[in-house]
mmCIF file of C-alpha atoms (C1' of nucleotides) in Angstrom:
data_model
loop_
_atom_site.group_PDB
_atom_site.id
_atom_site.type_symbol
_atom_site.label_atom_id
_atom_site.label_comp_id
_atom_site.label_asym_id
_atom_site.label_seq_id
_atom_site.Cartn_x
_atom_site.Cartn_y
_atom_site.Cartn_z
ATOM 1 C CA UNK L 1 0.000 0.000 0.000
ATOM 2 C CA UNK L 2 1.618 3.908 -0.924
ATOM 3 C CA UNK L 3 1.189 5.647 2.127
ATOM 4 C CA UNK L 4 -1.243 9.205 1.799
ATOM 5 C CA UNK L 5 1.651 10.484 4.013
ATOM 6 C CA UNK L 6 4.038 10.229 1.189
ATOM 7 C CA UNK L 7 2.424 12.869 -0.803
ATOM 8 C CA UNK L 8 4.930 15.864 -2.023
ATOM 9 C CA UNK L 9 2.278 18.427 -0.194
ATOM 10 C CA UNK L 10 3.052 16.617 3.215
ATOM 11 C CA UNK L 11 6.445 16.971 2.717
ATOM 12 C CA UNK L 12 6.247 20.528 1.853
ATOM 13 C CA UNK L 13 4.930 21.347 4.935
ATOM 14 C CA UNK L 14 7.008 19.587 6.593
ATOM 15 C CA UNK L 15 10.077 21.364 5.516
ATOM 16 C CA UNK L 16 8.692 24.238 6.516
ATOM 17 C CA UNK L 17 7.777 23.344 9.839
ATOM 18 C CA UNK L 18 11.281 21.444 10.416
ATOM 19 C CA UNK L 19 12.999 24.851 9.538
ATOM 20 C CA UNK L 20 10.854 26.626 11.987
ATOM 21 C CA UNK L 21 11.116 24.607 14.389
ATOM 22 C CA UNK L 22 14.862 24.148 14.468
ATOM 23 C CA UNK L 23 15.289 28.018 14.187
ATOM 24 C CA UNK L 24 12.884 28.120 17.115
ATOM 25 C CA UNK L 25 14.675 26.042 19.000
ATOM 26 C CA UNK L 26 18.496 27.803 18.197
ATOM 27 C CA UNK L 27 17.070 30.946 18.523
ATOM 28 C CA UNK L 28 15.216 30.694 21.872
ATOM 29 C CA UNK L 29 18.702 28.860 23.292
ATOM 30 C CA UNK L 30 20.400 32.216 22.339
ATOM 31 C CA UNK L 31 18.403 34.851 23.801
ATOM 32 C CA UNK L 32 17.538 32.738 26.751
ATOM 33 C CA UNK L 33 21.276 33.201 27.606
ATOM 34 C CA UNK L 34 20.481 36.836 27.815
ATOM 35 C CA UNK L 35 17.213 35.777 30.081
ATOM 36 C CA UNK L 36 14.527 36.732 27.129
ATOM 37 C CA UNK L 37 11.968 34.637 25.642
ATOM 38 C CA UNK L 38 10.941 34.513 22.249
ATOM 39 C CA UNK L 39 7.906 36.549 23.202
ATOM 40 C CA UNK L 40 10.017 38.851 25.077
ATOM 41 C CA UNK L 41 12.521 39.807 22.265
ATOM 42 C CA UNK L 42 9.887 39.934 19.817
ATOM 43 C CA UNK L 43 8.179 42.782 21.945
ATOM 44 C CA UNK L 44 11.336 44.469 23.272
ATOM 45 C CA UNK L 45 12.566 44.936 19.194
ATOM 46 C CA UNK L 46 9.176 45.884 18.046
ATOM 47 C CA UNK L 47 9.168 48.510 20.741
ATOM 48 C CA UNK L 48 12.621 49.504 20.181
ATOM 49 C CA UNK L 49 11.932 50.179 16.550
ATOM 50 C CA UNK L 50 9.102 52.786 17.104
ATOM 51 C CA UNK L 51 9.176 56.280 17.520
ATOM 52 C CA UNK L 52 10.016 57.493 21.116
ATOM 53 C CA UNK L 53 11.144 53.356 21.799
ATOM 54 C CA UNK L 54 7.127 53.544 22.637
ATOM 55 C CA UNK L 55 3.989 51.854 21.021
ATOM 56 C CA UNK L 56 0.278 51.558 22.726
ATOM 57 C CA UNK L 57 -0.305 48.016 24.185
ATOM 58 C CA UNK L 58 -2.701 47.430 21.278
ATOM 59 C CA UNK L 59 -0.572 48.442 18.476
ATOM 60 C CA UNK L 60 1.812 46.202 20.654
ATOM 61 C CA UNK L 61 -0.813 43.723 20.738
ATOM 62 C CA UNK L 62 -1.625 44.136 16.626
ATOM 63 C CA UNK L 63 2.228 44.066 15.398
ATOM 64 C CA UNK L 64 2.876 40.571 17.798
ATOM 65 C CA UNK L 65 1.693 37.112 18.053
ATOM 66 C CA UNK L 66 -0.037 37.955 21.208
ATOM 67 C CA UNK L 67 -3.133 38.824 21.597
ATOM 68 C CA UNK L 68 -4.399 42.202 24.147
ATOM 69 C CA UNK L 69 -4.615 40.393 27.200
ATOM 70 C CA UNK L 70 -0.924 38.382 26.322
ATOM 71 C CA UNK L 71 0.500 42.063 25.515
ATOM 72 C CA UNK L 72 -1.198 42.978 29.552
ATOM 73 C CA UNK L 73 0.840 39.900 30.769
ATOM 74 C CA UNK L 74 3.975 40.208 29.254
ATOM 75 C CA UNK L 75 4.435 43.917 29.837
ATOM 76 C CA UNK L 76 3.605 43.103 33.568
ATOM 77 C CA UNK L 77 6.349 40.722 33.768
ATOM 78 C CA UNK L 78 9.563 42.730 31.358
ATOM 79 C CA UNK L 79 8.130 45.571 34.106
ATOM 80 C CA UNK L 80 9.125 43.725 36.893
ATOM 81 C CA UNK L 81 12.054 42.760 35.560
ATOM 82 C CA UNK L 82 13.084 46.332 34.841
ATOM 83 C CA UNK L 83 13.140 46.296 30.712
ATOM 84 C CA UNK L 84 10.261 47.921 30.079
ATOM 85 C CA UNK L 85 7.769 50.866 31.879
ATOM 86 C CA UNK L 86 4.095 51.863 31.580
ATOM 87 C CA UNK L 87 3.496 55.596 30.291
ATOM 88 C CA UNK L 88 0.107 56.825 30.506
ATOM 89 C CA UNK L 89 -0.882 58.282 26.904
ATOM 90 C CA UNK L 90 -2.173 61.986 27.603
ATOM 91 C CA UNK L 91 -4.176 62.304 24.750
ATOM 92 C CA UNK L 92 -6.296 58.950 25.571
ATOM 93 C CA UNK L 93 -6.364 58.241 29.271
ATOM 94 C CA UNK L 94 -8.100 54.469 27.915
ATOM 95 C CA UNK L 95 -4.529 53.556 26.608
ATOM 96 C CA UNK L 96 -1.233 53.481 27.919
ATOM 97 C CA UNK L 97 2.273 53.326 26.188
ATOM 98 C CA UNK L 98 4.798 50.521 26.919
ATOM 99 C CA UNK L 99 8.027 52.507 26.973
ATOM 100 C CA UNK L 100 11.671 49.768 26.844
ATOM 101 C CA UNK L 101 13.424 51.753 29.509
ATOM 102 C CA UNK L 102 17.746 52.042 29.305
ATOM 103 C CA UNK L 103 18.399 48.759 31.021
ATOM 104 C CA UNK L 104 15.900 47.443 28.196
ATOM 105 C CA UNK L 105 18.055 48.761 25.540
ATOM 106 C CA UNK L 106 21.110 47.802 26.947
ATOM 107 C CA UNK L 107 20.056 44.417 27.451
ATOM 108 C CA UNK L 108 18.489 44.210 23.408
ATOM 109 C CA UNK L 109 21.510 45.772 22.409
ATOM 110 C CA UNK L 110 23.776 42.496 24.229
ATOM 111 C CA UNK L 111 21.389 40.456 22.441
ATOM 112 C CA UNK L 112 20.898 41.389 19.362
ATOM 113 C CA UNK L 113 24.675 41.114 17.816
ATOM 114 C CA UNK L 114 24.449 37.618 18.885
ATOM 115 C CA UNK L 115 21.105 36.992 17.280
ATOM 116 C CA UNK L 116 22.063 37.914 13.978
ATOM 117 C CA UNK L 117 24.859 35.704 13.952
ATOM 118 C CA UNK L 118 22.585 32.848 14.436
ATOM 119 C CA UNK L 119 20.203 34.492 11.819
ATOM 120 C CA UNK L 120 23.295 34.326 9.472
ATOM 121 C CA UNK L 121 24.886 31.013 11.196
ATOM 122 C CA UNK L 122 21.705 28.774 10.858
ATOM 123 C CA UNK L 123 19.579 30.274 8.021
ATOM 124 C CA UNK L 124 20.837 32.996 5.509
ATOM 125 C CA UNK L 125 24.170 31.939 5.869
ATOM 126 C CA UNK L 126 23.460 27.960 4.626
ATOM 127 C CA UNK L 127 22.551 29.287 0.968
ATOM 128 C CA UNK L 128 24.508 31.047 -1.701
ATOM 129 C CA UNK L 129 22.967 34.522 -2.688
ATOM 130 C CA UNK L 130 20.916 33.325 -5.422
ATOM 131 C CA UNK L 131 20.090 30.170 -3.322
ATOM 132 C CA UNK L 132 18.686 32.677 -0.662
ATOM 133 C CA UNK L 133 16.891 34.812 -2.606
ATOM 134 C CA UNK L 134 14.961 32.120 -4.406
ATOM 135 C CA UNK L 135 13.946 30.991 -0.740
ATOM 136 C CA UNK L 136 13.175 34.403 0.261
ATOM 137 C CA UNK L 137 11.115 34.825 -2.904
ATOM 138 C CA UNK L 138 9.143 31.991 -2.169
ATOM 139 C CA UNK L 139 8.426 32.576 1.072
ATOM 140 C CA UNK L 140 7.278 36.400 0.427
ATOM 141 C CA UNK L 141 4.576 34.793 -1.921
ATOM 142 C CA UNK L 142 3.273 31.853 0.720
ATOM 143 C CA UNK L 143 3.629 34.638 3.419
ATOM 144 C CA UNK L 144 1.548 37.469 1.269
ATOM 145 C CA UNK L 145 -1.081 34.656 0.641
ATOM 146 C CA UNK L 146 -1.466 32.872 3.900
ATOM 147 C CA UNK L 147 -0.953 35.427 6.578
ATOM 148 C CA UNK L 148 -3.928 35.860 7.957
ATOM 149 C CA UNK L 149 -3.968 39.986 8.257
ATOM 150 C CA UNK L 150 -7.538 40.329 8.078
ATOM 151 C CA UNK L 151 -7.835 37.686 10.396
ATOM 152 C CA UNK L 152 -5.675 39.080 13.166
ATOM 153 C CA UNK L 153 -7.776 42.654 12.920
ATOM 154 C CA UNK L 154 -4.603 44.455 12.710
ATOM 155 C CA UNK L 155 -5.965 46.280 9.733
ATOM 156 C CA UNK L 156 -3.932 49.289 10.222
ATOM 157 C CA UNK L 157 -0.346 48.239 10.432
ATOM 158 C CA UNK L 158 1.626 50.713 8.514
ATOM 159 C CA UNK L 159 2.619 49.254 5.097
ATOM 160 C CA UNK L 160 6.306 49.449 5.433
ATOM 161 C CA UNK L 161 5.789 47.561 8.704
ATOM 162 C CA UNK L 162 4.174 44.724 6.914
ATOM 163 C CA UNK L 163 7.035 44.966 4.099
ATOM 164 C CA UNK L 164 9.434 44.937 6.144
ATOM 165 C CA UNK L 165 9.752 42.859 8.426
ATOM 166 C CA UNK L 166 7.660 40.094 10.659
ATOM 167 C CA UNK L 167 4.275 41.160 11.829
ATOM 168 C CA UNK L 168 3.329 37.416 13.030
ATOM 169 C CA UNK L 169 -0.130 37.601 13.794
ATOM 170 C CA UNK L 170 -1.517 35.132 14.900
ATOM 171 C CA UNK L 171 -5.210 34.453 17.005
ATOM 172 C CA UNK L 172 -6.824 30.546 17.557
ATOM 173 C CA UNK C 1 19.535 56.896 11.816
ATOM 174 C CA UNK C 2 19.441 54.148 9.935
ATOM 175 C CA UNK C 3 17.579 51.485 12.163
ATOM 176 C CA UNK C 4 19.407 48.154 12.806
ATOM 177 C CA UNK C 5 16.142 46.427 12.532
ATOM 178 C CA UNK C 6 15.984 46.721 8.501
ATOM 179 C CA UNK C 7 18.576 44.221 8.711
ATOM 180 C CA UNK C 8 18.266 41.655 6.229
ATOM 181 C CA UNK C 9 18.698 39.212 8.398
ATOM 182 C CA UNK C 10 15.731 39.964 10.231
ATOM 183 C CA UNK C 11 13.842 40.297 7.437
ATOM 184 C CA UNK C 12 14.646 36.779 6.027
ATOM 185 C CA UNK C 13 13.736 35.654 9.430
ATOM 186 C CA UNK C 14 10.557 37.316 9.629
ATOM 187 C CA UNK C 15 9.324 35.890 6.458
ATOM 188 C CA UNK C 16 9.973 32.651 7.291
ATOM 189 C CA UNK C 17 8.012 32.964 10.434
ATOM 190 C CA UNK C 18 5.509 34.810 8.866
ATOM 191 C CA UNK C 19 5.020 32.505 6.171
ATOM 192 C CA UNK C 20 4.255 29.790 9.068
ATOM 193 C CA UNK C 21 2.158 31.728 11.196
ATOM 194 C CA UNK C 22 0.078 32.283 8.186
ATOM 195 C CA UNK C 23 0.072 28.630 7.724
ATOM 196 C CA UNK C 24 -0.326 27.324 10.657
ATOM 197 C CA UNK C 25 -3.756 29.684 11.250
ATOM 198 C CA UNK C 26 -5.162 28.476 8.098
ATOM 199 C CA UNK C 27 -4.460 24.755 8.747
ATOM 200 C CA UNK C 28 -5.607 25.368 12.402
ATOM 201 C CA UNK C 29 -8.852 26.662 10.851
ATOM 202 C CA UNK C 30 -9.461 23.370 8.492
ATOM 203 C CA UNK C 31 -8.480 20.728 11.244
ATOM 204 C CA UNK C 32 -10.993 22.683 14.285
ATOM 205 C CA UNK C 33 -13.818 22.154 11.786
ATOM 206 C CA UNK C 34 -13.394 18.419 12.190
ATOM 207 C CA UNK C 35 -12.523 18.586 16.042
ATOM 208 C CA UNK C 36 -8.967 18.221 15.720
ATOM 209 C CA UNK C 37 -6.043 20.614 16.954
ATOM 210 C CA UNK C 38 -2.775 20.946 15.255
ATOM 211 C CA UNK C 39 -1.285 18.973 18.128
ATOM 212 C CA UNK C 40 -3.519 15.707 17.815
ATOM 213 C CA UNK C 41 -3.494 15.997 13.892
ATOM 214 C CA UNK C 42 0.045 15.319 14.240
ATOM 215 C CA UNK C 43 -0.351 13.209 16.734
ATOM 216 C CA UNK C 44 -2.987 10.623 14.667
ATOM 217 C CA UNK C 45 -1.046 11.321 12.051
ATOM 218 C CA UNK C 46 2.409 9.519 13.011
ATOM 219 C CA UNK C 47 0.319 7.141 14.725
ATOM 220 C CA UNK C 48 -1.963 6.327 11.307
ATOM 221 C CA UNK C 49 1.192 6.023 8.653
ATOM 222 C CA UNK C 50 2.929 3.408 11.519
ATOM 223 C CA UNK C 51 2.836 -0.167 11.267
ATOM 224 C CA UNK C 52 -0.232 -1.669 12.591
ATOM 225 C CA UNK C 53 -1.489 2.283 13.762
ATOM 226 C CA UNK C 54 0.370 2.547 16.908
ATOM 227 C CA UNK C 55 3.319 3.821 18.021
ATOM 228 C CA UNK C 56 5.259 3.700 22.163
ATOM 229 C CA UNK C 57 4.390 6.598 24.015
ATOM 230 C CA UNK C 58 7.899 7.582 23.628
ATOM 231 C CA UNK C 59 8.346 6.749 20.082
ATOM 232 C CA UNK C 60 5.589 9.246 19.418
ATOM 233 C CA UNK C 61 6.890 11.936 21.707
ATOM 234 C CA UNK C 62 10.132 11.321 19.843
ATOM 235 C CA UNK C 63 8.281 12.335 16.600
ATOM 236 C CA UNK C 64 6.384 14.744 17.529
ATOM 237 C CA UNK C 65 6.927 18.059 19.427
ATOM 238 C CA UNK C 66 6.119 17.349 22.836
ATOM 239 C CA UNK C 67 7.563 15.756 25.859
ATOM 240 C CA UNK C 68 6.538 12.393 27.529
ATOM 241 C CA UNK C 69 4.311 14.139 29.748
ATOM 242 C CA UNK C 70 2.829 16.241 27.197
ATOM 243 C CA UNK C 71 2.326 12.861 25.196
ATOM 244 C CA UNK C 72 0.621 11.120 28.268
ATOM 245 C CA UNK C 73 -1.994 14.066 28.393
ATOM 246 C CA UNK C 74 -2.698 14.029 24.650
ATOM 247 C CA UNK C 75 -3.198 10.741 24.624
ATOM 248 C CA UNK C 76 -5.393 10.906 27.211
ATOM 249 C CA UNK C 77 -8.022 13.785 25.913
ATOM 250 C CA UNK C 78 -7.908 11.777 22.675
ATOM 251 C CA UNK C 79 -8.436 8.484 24.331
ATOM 252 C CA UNK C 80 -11.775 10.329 26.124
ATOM 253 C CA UNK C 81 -12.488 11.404 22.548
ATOM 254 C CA UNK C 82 -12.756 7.898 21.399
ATOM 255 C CA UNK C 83 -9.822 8.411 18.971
ATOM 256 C CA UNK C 84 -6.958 6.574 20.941
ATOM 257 C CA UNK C 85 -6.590 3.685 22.541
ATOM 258 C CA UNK C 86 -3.703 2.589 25.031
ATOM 259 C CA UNK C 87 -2.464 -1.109 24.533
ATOM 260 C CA UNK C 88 -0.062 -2.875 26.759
ATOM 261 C CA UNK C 89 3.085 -3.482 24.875
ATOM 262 C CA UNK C 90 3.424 -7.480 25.871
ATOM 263 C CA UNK C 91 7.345 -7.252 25.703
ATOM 264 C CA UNK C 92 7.905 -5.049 27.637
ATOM 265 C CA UNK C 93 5.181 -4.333 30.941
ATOM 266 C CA UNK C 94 6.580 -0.762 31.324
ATOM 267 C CA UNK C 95 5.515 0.364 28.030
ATOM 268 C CA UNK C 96 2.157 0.642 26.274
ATOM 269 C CA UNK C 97 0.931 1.738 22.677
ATOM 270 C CA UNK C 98 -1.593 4.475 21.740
ATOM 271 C CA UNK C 99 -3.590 2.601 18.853
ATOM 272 C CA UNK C 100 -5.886 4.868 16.225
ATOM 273 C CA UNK C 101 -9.547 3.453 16.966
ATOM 274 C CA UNK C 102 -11.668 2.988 13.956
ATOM 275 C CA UNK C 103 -12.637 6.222 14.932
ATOM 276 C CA UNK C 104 -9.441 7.748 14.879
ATOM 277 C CA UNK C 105 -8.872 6.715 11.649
ATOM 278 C CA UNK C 106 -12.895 8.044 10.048
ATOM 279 C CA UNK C 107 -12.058 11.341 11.350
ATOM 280 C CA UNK C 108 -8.357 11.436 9.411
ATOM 281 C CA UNK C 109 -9.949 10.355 6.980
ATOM 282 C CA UNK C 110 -12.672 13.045 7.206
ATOM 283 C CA UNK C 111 -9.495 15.562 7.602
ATOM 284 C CA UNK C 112 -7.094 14.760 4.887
ATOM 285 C CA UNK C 113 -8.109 15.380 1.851
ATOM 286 C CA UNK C 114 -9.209 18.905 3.403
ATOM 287 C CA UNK C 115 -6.200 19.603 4.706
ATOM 288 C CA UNK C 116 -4.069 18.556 1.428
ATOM 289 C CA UNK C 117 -6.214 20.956 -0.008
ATOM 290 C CA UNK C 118 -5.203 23.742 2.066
ATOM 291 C CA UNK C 119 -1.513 23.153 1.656
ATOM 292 C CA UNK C 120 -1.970 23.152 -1.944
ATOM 293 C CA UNK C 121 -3.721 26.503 -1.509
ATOM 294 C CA UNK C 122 -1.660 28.348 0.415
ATOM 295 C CA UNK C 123 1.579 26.840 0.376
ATOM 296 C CA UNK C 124 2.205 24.510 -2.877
ATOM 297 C CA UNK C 125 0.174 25.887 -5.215
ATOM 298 C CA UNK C 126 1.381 29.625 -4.479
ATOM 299 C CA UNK C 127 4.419 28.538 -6.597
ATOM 300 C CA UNK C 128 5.232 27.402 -9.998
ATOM 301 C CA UNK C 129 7.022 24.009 -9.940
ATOM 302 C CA UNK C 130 10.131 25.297 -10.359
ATOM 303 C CA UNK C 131 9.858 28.246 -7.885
ATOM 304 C CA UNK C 132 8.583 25.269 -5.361
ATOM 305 C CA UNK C 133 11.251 23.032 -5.861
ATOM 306 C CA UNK C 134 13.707 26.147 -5.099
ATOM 307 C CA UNK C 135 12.418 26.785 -2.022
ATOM 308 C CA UNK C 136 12.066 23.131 -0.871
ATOM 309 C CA UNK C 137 15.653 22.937 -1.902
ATOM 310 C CA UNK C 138 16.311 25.835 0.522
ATOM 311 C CA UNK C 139 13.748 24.969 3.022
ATOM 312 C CA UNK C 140 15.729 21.058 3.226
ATOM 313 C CA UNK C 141 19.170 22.855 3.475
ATOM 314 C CA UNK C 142 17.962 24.814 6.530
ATOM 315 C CA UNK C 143 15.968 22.337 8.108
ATOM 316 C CA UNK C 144 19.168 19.967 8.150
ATOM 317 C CA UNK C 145 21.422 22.422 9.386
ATOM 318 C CA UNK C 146 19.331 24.363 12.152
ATOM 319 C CA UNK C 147 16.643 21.031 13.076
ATOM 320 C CA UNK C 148 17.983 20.077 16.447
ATOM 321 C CA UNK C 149 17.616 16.068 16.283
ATOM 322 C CA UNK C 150 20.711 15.961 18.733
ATOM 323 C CA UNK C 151 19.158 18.240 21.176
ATOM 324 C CA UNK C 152 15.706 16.378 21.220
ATOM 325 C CA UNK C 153 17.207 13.462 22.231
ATOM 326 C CA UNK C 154 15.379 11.575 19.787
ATOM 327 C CA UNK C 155 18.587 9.907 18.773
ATOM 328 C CA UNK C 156 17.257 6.877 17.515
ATOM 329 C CA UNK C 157 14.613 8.149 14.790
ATOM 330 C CA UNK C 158 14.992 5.989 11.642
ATOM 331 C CA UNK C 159 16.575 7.627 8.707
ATOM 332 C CA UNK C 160 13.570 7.434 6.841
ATOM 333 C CA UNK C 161 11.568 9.291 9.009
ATOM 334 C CA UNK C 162 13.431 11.866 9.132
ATOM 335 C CA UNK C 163 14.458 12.266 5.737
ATOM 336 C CA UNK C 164 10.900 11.668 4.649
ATOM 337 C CA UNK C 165 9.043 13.966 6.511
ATOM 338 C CA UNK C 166 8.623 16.888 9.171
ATOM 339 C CA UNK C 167 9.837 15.209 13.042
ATOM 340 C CA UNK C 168 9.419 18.449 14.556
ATOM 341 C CA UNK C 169 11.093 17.415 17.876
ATOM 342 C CA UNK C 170 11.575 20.533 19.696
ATOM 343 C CA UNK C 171 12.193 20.865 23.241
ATOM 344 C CA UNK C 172 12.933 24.035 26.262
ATOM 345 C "C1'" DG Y 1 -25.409 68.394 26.405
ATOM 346 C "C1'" DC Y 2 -26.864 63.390 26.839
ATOM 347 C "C1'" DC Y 3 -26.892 58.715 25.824
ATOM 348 C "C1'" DC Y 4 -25.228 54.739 23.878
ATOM 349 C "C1'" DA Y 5 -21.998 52.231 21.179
ATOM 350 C "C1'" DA Y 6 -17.087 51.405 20.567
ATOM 351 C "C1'" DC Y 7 -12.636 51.090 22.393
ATOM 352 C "C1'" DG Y 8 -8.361 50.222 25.523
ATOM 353 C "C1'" DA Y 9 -6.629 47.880 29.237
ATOM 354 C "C1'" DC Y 10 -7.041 44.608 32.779
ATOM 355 C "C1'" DT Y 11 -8.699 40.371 35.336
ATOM 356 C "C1'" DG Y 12 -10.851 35.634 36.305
ATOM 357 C "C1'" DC Y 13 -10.989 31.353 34.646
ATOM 358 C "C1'" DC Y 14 -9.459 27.649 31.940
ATOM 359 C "C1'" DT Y 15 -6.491 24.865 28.970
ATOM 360 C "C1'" DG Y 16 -2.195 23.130 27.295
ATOM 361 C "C1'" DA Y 17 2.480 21.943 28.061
ATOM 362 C "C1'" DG Y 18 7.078 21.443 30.395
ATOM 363 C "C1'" DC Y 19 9.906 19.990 34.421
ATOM 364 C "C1'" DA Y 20 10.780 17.332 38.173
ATOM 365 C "C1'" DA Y 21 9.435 13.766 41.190
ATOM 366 C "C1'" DC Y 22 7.639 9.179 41.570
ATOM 367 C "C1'" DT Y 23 6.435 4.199 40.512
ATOM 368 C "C1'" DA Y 24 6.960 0.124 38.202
ATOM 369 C "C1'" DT Y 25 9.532 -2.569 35.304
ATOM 370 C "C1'" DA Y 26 13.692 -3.991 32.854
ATOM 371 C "C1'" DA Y 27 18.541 -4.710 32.249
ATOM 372 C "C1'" DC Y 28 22.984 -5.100 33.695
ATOM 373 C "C1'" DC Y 29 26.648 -6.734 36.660
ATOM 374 C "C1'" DG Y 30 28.916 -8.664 40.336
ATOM 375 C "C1'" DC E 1 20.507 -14.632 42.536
ATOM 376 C "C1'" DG E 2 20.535 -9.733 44.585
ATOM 377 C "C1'" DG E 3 21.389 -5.062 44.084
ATOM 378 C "C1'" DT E 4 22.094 -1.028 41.263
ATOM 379 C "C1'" DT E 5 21.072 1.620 37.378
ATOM 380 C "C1'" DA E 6 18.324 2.917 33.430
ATOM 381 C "C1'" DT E 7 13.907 3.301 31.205
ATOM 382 C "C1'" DA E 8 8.464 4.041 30.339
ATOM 383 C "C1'" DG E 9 4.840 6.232 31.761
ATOM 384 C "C1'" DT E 10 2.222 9.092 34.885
ATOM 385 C "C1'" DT E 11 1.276 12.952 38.039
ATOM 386 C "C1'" DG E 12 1.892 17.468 40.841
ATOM 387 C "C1'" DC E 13 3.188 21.876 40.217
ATOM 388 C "C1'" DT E 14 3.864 25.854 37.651
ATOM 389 C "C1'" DC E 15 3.529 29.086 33.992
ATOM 390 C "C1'" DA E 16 2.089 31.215 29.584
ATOM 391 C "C1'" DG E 17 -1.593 32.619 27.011
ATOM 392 C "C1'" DG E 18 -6.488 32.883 25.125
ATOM 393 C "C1'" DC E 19 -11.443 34.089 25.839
ATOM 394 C "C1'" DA E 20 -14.916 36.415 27.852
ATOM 395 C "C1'" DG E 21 -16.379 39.727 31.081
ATOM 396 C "C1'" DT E 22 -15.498 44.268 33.485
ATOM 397 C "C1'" DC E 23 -14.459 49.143 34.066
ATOM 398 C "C1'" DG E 24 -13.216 53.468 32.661
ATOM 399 C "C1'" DT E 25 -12.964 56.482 28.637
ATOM 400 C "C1'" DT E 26 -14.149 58.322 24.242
ATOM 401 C "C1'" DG E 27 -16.838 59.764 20.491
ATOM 402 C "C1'" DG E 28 -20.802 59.995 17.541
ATOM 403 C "C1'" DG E 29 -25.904 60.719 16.923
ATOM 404 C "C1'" DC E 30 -29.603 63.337 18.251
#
DNA sequence: GCCCAACGACTGCCTGAGCAACTATAACCG
DNA sequence: CGGTTATAGTTGCTCAGGCAGTCGTTGGGC
């Protein structure tokens, strides 16, 4: 009997996965030497990246994986820990910025050197240029198709965000 | 200033997340509609395509992405679900098998050809053959380099699985 | 100006999963 | 054979995160 699982599409897929999951996994090694999470240093850049190192906890929310109550959460705990602060936003008293504070930056900036050299060590680094832009090419097209944007309700990321770089929303 | 964060690196990184957030959303979608989360998909999955539908609860946490314990409850909620079964392993007393019921295998059945649908969809059919087999190509170079078998400590996979498909062993 | 709908953040509750501890069995070794 | 060590599975504890509900705030319709 040829096994259903032998089909190309399941292997496709798989790939995928695999890589993601092995990333993951180097990644998360990395920047827990440097005591962040994935989560964490996914928030910490995105903040670091906006104007004033600042962003509303549901832009925060919209530009993450995490959904509003996840954003409530994880800003309680990088605020005990000193990486992050709460700013009240004066024009809205219903929102409130999260603000990376100095010992925030300092600690991104120890991680992130260190990061991209696993970016380049495991990933763009395995392919020749032409190898890595064909894979980079592909991906851009599953990512434009699949990524569920409307889904997520983050309707009004700013386009260059969304060009970019990684605005992984995700909701179950 | 320009901002560390438009990086290529972190771009190529992004995308490739991206692309699997987007991904893994859509297939989430396709497998709730028949009751199933990503997690026991998998799970029936490895246990349907091995001999005689079952598999050692460690075998199967070996191939998939959870831990013993994490095995132990899926098993369970699926074996409340009518979809599992344990067996005693008659070898070896310490051991038992998870068996697809009749059930089990109906509601793959009832999944599949969905969910080959979506990856052809979204993923596969977002390409033309040529682009595809370019970004497999790349997709198979990073998985092998970055996919931490070694770490997992699923040491004694057989080469076929793992050449033939996605053993997403990934562990904190 | 007033009321009601929408919005932003937070909280209670629940689920899923990992780690470490534990039990039972197996295997090894003297 | 008896004791020590390793292995398979389960369970207690903990934590992260989602959903739904709450509260305060805002803004639009009249």
């Amino acid at each position: 009997m040829t096994n259903v699982f032998d089909d190309p599409r399941i292997t496709a897929v798989g790939l995928l996965f695999e890589a993601h999951a092995g990333l993951s996994a180097r990644f998360n090694a990395q920047l827990e030497e440097h005591g962040l999470s994935a989560v964490e240093f996914e928030v910490i850049t995105r903040l670091a990246r906006s104007p004033g190192n600042q962003l509303r906890m549901t832009d925060l929310a919209a530009q993450t994986s995490l959904s509003t109550s996840g954003v409530t959460r994880v800003v309680d705990r990088m605020e005990r820990d000193g990486l992050l602060t709460r700013r009240a936003c004066p024009n809205d008293r219903r929102s409130s910025y999260a603000v990376v504070t100095a010992a925030g930056m300092q600690r991104l900036n120890e991680t992130l050197p260190g990061h991209l050299q696993m970016i380049e060590q495991w990933f763009t680094g395995q392919l020749g240029p032409e190898a890595l832009a064909a894979l980079l090419d592909g991906l851009r097209r599953v990512r434009d198709a699949a990524h569920p944007c409307a889904t997520a309700g983050s309707d009004d990321v700013s386009p260059e965000q969304v060009a970019a770089t990684d605005n992984a929303t995700r909701r179950h």
